[in-house]
Amino acid sequence: MNQKKKIVAICGPTGVGKTELSLSLAEKFNGEIINFDSQQFYKELIIGTAKPKPSERKNIPHHLFEEISLVENINAQKFLTLADKKVLEIWERGHLPFLVGGTGLYLRVFEYGLFKVEVKPGLREELQKRAKEELSTLYEELKRLDPEYAQKIHPKDKIRIIRALEVIYSTGLPFSEFHKKTPFFSKKRYPILKIGLSLPKEELYAKIEARVLKMLNEGWLEEVKSLLERFGREIFGKIKAIGYKELSEVLENKLSLEEAIKIIQKKSKLYAKRQLTWFKKEKDIEWFHPKEIKEIEDRIKTFLEDA
């Protein structure tokens, strides 16, 4: 197998050290980095999503980090289309694609493709028509039929609500089942090595707490103020990245900064736990401590040399 047609993915929970490691690996293996963190796609979300800084991106090509505006939507289908295109371009340059991020569904979709469901004729149009007048009713239907998925999305996320309901009404299965079970994803689309990064819980949580404070020192509150002035408070109902809503409430004197920090740190740790739970259930991820750089490099060399 031609090593130019291979891919390395770096995954793991928030705050574990994916960015630092990926920069080192991309430099060593003549690589380019493709983002698969859903919130880092947005141009306006910078500090609070822990994007690589411009100085860090200077020597290594980075892709899909500021692809769309907050007034647009990113989803698995759009990610897959964009990522596939970037992989082909990187291969054409003779470089190695490194997928880096923490949105587990996006990595799974990239590896196996999207499941396809034959939607009943007229169902999508009917749901779209209803959504214009009774979106809250549709969300209640979703809560009743698939409470697990409903709690993961915003009650006003029209696109995801409609998609989930059309799958449920067309297949009779909860939409969340399609995200969990691998029979829907049987054949890998690419030769891919998945490197997972993990830390002891206490060490990871300490890093997360420190990173929240670091982002605030870097101007996160000012970033949120700019978003509030530009888009209004409604935009914070759409932003899924942790911390933006809480900091907007600080600016509106609904929370103290100290209260917001505690909430953000707690939510970030819970999110890291959910990410690890997802990745631990995935097949073929090889786990390392972020400081096991030589071991990771040796594993990548073996992967690239294998026929």
Short mmCIF file of C-alpha atoms in Angstrom, two decimals:
data_model
loop_
_atom_site.label_atom_id
_atom_site.label_comp_id
_atom_site.label_asym_id
_atom_site.label_seq_id
_atom_site.Cartn_x
_atom_site.Cartn_y
_atom_site.Cartn_z
CA MET A 1 0.00 0.00 0.00
CA ASN A 2 1.34 3.41 -0.99
CA GLN A 3 2.25 5.35 2.14
CA LYS A 4 1.12 8.54 0.40
CA LYS A 5 -2.44 7.18 0.58
CA LYS A 6 -2.48 6.81 4.35
CA ILE A 7 -3.93 8.97 7.13
CA VAL A 8 -3.14 9.46 10.82
CA ALA A 9 -5.83 10.62 13.25
CA ILE A 10 -5.04 12.15 16.65
CA CYS A 11 -8.04 12.01 18.99
CA GLY A 12 -8.83 12.33 22.67
CA PRO A 13 -10.58 14.54 25.21
CA THR A 14 -10.43 18.30 25.43
CA GLY A 15 -7.27 19.64 27.07
CA VAL A 16 -5.24 16.44 26.69
CA GLY A 17 -2.57 17.92 24.40
CA LYS A 18 -3.66 17.03 20.85
CA THR A 19 -2.56 20.34 19.30
CA GLU A 20 0.97 20.28 20.65
CA LEU A 21 1.55 16.67 19.64
CA SER A 22 0.03 17.09 16.18
CA LEU A 23 2.31 20.03 15.40
CA SER A 24 5.36 17.97 16.33
CA LEU A 25 4.22 14.94 14.32
CA ALA A 26 3.21 16.93 11.25
CA GLU A 27 6.62 18.58 11.18
CA LYS A 28 8.44 15.25 11.50
CA PHE A 29 6.36 13.35 8.93
CA ASN A 30 5.84 16.09 6.34
CA GLY A 31 2.19 16.37 7.29
CA GLU A 32 -0.73 18.75 7.07
CA ILE A 33 -3.42 19.06 9.74
CA ILE A 34 -7.17 18.70 9.14
CA ASN A 35 -9.48 19.73 11.98
CA PHE A 36 -12.33 17.47 13.10
CA ASP A 37 -13.47 19.51 16.10
CA SER A 38 -16.95 20.80 15.21
CA GLN A 39 -16.62 24.10 17.11
CA GLN A 40 -13.22 24.99 15.64
CA PHE A 41 -14.87 25.22 12.21
CA TYR A 42 -16.38 28.60 13.15
CA LYS A 43 -14.41 31.70 12.20
CA GLU A 44 -15.62 33.73 15.17
CA LEU A 45 -14.88 31.17 17.93
CA ILE A 46 -11.17 31.46 18.59
CA ILE A 47 -9.91 31.55 22.16
CA GLY A 48 -12.72 29.53 23.75
CA THR A 49 -12.31 26.65 21.30
CA ALA A 50 -8.54 26.46 21.89
CA LYS A 51 -7.69 26.75 18.20
CA PRO A 52 -4.01 26.55 17.27
CA LYS A 53 -2.66 30.09 17.31
CA PRO A 54 -1.51 31.76 14.06
CA SER A 55 2.09 31.43 15.27
CA GLU A 56 1.57 27.66 15.68
CA ARG A 57 0.03 27.34 12.23
CA LYS A 58 2.82 29.29 10.55
CA ASN A 59 5.02 26.34 9.56
CA ILE A 60 2.39 23.61 9.13
CA PRO A 61 -0.60 23.88 6.75
CA HIS A 62 -3.88 23.75 8.71
CA HIS A 63 -7.28 23.06 7.18
CA LEU A 64 -10.97 23.40 8.21
CA PHE A 65 -10.26 25.56 11.26
CA GLU A 66 -12.15 28.68 10.17
CA GLU A 67 -14.37 27.37 7.44
CA ILE A 68 -17.78 28.89 8.20
CA SER A 69 -19.46 31.74 10.08
CA LEU A 70 -21.75 31.37 13.09
CA VAL A 71 -24.73 32.23 10.88
CA GLU A 72 -24.09 28.94 9.02
CA ASN A 73 -24.26 25.34 10.20
CA ILE A 74 -21.69 22.58 10.25
CA ASN A 75 -22.79 18.95 10.23
CA ALA A 76 -21.31 15.53 9.55
CA GLN A 77 -22.19 15.60 5.86
CA LYS A 78 -20.57 18.98 5.29
CA PHE A 79 -17.51 17.94 7.28
CA LEU A 80 -17.15 14.74 5.26
CA THR A 81 -17.34 16.59 1.94
CA LEU A 82 -14.75 19.16 3.01
CA ALA A 83 -12.41 16.64 4.66
CA ASP A 84 -12.42 14.27 1.67
CA LYS A 85 -11.46 17.14 -0.61
CA LYS A 86 -8.60 18.22 1.66
CA VAL A 87 -7.23 14.68 1.96
CA LEU A 88 -6.98 14.34 -1.82
CA GLU A 89 -5.25 17.72 -2.09
CA ILE A 90 -2.74 16.78 0.63
CA TRP A 91 -1.98 13.44 -1.01
CA GLU A 92 -1.45 15.20 -4.34
CA ARG A 93 1.23 17.33 -2.65
CA GLY A 94 2.91 14.14 -1.40
CA HIS A 95 2.15 14.98 2.23
CA LEU A 96 0.59 12.99 5.07
CA PRO A 97 -2.87 14.07 6.33
CA PHE A 98 -3.22 14.31 10.12
CA LEU A 99 -6.83 14.48 11.31
CA VAL A 100 -6.87 16.18 14.72
CA GLY A 101 -9.86 16.78 16.99
CA GLY A 102 -12.34 15.58 19.55
CA THR A 103 -15.71 15.24 17.77
CA GLY A 104 -16.02 11.48 17.78
CA LEU A 105 -18.91 11.28 15.33
CA TYR A 106 -16.92 13.19 12.70
CA LEU A 107 -14.02 10.75 12.96
CA ARG A 108 -16.38 7.80 12.64
CA VAL A 109 -18.10 9.34 9.63
CA PHE A 110 -14.74 10.07 8.01
CA GLU A 111 -13.61 6.50 8.55
CA TYR A 112 -16.78 4.66 7.47
CA GLY A 113 -18.95 7.21 5.66
CA LEU A 114 -22.47 8.37 6.44
CA PHE A 115 -25.31 5.93 6.87
CA LYS A 116 -27.97 6.35 4.22
CA VAL A 117 -31.67 6.21 5.01
CA GLU A 118 -34.43 6.14 2.41
CA VAL A 119 -36.75 8.87 3.66
CA LYS A 120 -40.46 8.36 3.08
CA PRO A 121 -41.74 10.48 0.16
CA GLY A 122 -42.97 13.88 1.30
CA LEU A 123 -41.87 13.40 4.93
CA ARG A 124 -39.06 15.95 4.86
CA GLU A 125 -41.28 18.58 3.24
CA GLU A 126 -44.00 17.92 5.83
CA LEU A 127 -41.54 18.26 8.73
CA GLN A 128 -40.03 21.43 7.27
CA LYS A 129 -43.49 22.95 6.93
CA ARG A 130 -44.37 22.06 10.52
CA ALA A 131 -41.02 23.40 11.76
CA LYS A 132 -41.88 26.89 10.53
CA GLU A 133 -44.88 27.09 12.86
CA GLU A 134 -44.41 24.48 15.58
CA LEU A 135 -40.72 23.72 16.06
CA SER A 136 -41.21 23.34 19.81
CA THR A 137 -43.82 20.62 19.16
CA LEU A 138 -41.41 18.77 16.89
CA TYR A 139 -38.75 18.94 19.58
CA GLU A 140 -41.20 17.47 22.10
CA GLU A 141 -41.89 14.64 19.65
CA LEU A 142 -38.15 14.00 19.41
CA LYS A 143 -37.83 14.01 23.22
CA ARG A 144 -40.55 11.37 23.40
CA LEU A 145 -39.20 9.18 20.59
CA ASP A 146 -35.47 9.57 21.22
CA PRO A 147 -34.74 11.34 24.52
CA GLU A 148 -31.05 10.43 24.33
CA TYR A 149 -30.49 12.37 21.11
CA ALA A 150 -32.90 15.18 22.04
CA GLN A 151 -30.85 16.13 25.09
CA LYS A 152 -27.74 16.53 22.92
CA ILE A 153 -29.18 19.22 20.67
CA HIS A 154 -30.67 22.67 21.15
CA PRO A 155 -34.52 22.84 21.16
CA LYS A 156 -34.30 25.35 18.29
CA ASP A 157 -31.84 23.39 16.15
CA LYS A 158 -34.29 22.94 13.29
CA ILE A 159 -31.96 21.07 10.95
CA ARG A 160 -31.00 18.38 13.47
CA ILE A 161 -34.55 18.00 14.80
CA ILE A 162 -35.94 17.44 11.29
CA ARG A 163 -33.13 15.03 10.35
CA ALA A 164 -33.62 12.95 13.50
CA LEU A 165 -37.39 12.74 13.07
CA GLU A 166 -37.23 11.81 9.39
CA VAL A 167 -34.87 8.94 10.24
CA ILE A 168 -37.07 7.81 13.12
CA TYR A 169 -40.29 7.93 11.08
CA SER A 170 -38.63 6.25 8.08
CA THR A 171 -36.87 3.42 9.92
CA GLY A 172 -38.72 3.00 13.21
CA LEU A 173 -35.38 3.26 15.03
CA PRO A 174 -34.13 6.00 17.38
CA PHE A 175 -31.71 8.32 15.62
CA SER A 176 -29.20 7.84 18.45
CA GLU A 177 -28.89 4.16 17.52
CA PHE A 178 -27.34 5.09 14.19
CA HIS A 179 -24.56 6.90 16.07
CA LYS A 180 -23.80 3.99 18.36
CA LYS A 181 -23.86 0.80 16.40
CA THR A 182 -21.21 -0.22 13.91
CA PRO A 183 -23.33 -2.48 11.62
CA PHE A 184 -24.20 0.73 9.80
CA PHE A 185 -20.48 1.32 9.27
CA SER A 186 -18.86 -1.85 7.95
CA LYS A 187 -16.09 -0.99 5.50
CA LYS A 188 -13.32 1.54 6.13
CA ARG A 189 -12.97 4.20 3.47
CA TYR A 190 -9.28 4.91 4.12
CA PRO A 191 -6.18 3.22 5.58
CA ILE A 192 -6.08 5.14 8.85
CA LEU A 193 -4.04 4.88 12.06
CA LYS A 194 -5.93 6.24 15.07
CA ILE A 195 -3.79 7.54 17.93
CA GLY A 196 -5.72 8.25 21.14
CA LEU A 197 -4.27 10.48 23.86
CA SER A 198 -5.17 9.86 27.48
CA LEU A 199 -4.10 11.11 30.90
CA PRO A 200 -4.92 10.04 34.46
CA LYS A 201 -8.19 11.72 35.46
CA GLU A 202 -6.69 14.00 38.10
CA GLU A 203 -3.98 15.21 35.71
CA LEU A 204 -6.45 15.82 32.88
CA TYR A 205 -8.89 17.70 35.11
CA ALA A 206 -6.09 19.89 36.49
CA LYS A 207 -5.04 20.75 32.93
CA ILE A 208 -8.62 21.60 32.00
CA GLU A 209 -9.04 23.90 35.00
CA ALA A 210 -5.76 25.67 34.22
CA ARG A 211 -6.65 26.03 30.55
CA VAL A 212 -9.91 27.82 31.35
CA LEU A 213 -7.97 30.41 33.36
CA LYS A 214 -5.36 30.69 30.61
CA MET A 215 -8.02 31.36 27.96
CA LEU A 216 -9.52 34.09 30.12
CA ASN A 217 -6.07 35.68 30.49
CA GLU A 218 -5.74 35.57 26.69
CA GLY A 219 -8.89 37.66 26.23
CA TRP A 220 -11.75 35.17 26.06
CA LEU A 221 -14.18 37.53 27.80
CA GLU A 222 -13.39 40.26 25.26
CA GLU A 223 -14.05 37.76 22.46
CA VAL A 224 -17.46 37.00 23.93
CA LYS A 225 -18.21 40.72 24.29
CA SER A 226 -17.43 41.19 20.60
CA LEU A 227 -19.83 38.35 19.68
CA LEU A 228 -22.55 39.83 21.88
CA GLU A 229 -22.19 43.21 20.19
CA ARG A 230 -22.06 41.73 16.70
CA PHE A 231 -24.76 39.03 16.83
CA GLY A 232 -26.86 39.76 19.92
CA ARG A 233 -27.66 37.41 22.79
CA GLU A 234 -29.59 34.99 20.53
CA ILE A 235 -26.37 33.64 19.05
CA PHE A 236 -25.39 32.09 22.39
CA GLY A 237 -28.31 29.68 22.08
CA LYS A 238 -26.63 28.29 18.96
CA ILE A 239 -23.02 28.16 20.14
CA LYS A 240 -22.32 24.69 21.53
CA ALA A 241 -18.75 25.40 22.60
CA ILE A 242 -18.56 25.39 26.41
CA GLY A 243 -18.13 28.73 28.16
CA TYR A 244 -19.52 31.22 25.67
CA LYS A 245 -23.03 31.27 27.14
CA GLU A 246 -21.69 31.53 30.71
CA LEU A 247 -19.36 34.42 29.84
CA SER A 248 -22.17 36.23 28.02
CA GLU A 249 -24.12 36.02 31.28
CA VAL A 250 -21.15 37.55 33.10
CA LEU A 251 -21.29 40.49 30.69
CA GLU A 252 -25.03 40.82 31.34
CA ASN A 253 -24.46 40.70 35.13
CA LYS A 254 -26.37 37.42 35.48
CA LEU A 255 -23.31 35.56 36.77
CA SER A 256 -20.13 36.60 38.54
CA LEU A 257 -16.89 35.75 36.79
CA GLU A 258 -15.97 33.41 39.65
CA GLU A 259 -19.27 31.52 39.27
CA ALA A 260 -18.82 31.30 35.51
CA ILE A 261 -15.30 29.90 35.86
CA LYS A 262 -16.50 27.12 38.15
CA ILE A 263 -19.35 26.22 35.79
CA ILE A 264 -17.09 26.23 32.72
CA GLN A 265 -14.47 24.08 34.42
CA LYS A 266 -17.11 21.59 35.57
CA LYS A 267 -18.79 21.40 32.15
CA SER A 268 -15.42 21.00 30.43
CA LYS A 269 -14.52 18.07 32.66
CA LEU A 270 -17.89 16.41 32.04
CA TYR A 271 -17.41 16.92 28.30
CA ALA A 272 -13.94 15.33 28.47
CA LYS A 273 -15.50 12.35 30.24
CA ARG A 274 -18.14 11.97 27.50
CA GLN A 275 -15.47 12.20 24.80
CA LEU A 276 -13.40 9.47 26.43
CA THR A 277 -16.47 7.27 26.79
CA TRP A 278 -17.15 7.62 23.06
CA PHE A 279 -13.57 7.03 21.94
CA LYS A 280 -13.07 4.06 24.26
CA LYS A 281 -15.96 2.31 22.46
CA GLU A 282 -14.42 2.90 19.03
CA LYS A 283 -12.46 0.16 17.28
CA ASP A 284 -8.72 0.21 16.62
CA ILE A 285 -7.72 3.33 18.58
CA GLU A 286 -4.20 2.88 20.00
CA TRP A 287 -3.81 4.76 23.28
CA PHE A 288 -0.76 6.69 24.46
CA HIS A 289 0.21 9.22 27.10
CA PRO A 290 0.85 12.58 25.34
CA LYS A 291 4.49 12.46 26.46
CA GLU A 292 5.11 9.08 24.82
CA ILE A 293 6.25 10.91 21.70
CA LYS A 294 8.94 8.43 20.62
CA GLU A 295 6.52 5.51 20.98
CA ILE A 296 3.93 7.36 18.89
CA GLU A 297 6.52 8.28 16.24
CA ASP A 298 7.69 4.66 16.04
CA ARG A 299 4.10 3.45 15.61
CA ILE A 300 3.50 5.93 12.78
CA LYS A 301 6.74 4.85 11.06
CA THR A 302 5.61 1.21 11.21
CA PHE A 303 2.18 2.15 9.84
CA LEU A 304 3.71 4.04 6.93
CA GLU A 305 6.15 1.25 6.13
CA ASP A 306 3.54 -1.53 6.13
CA ALA A 307 2.49 -2.72 2.71
#
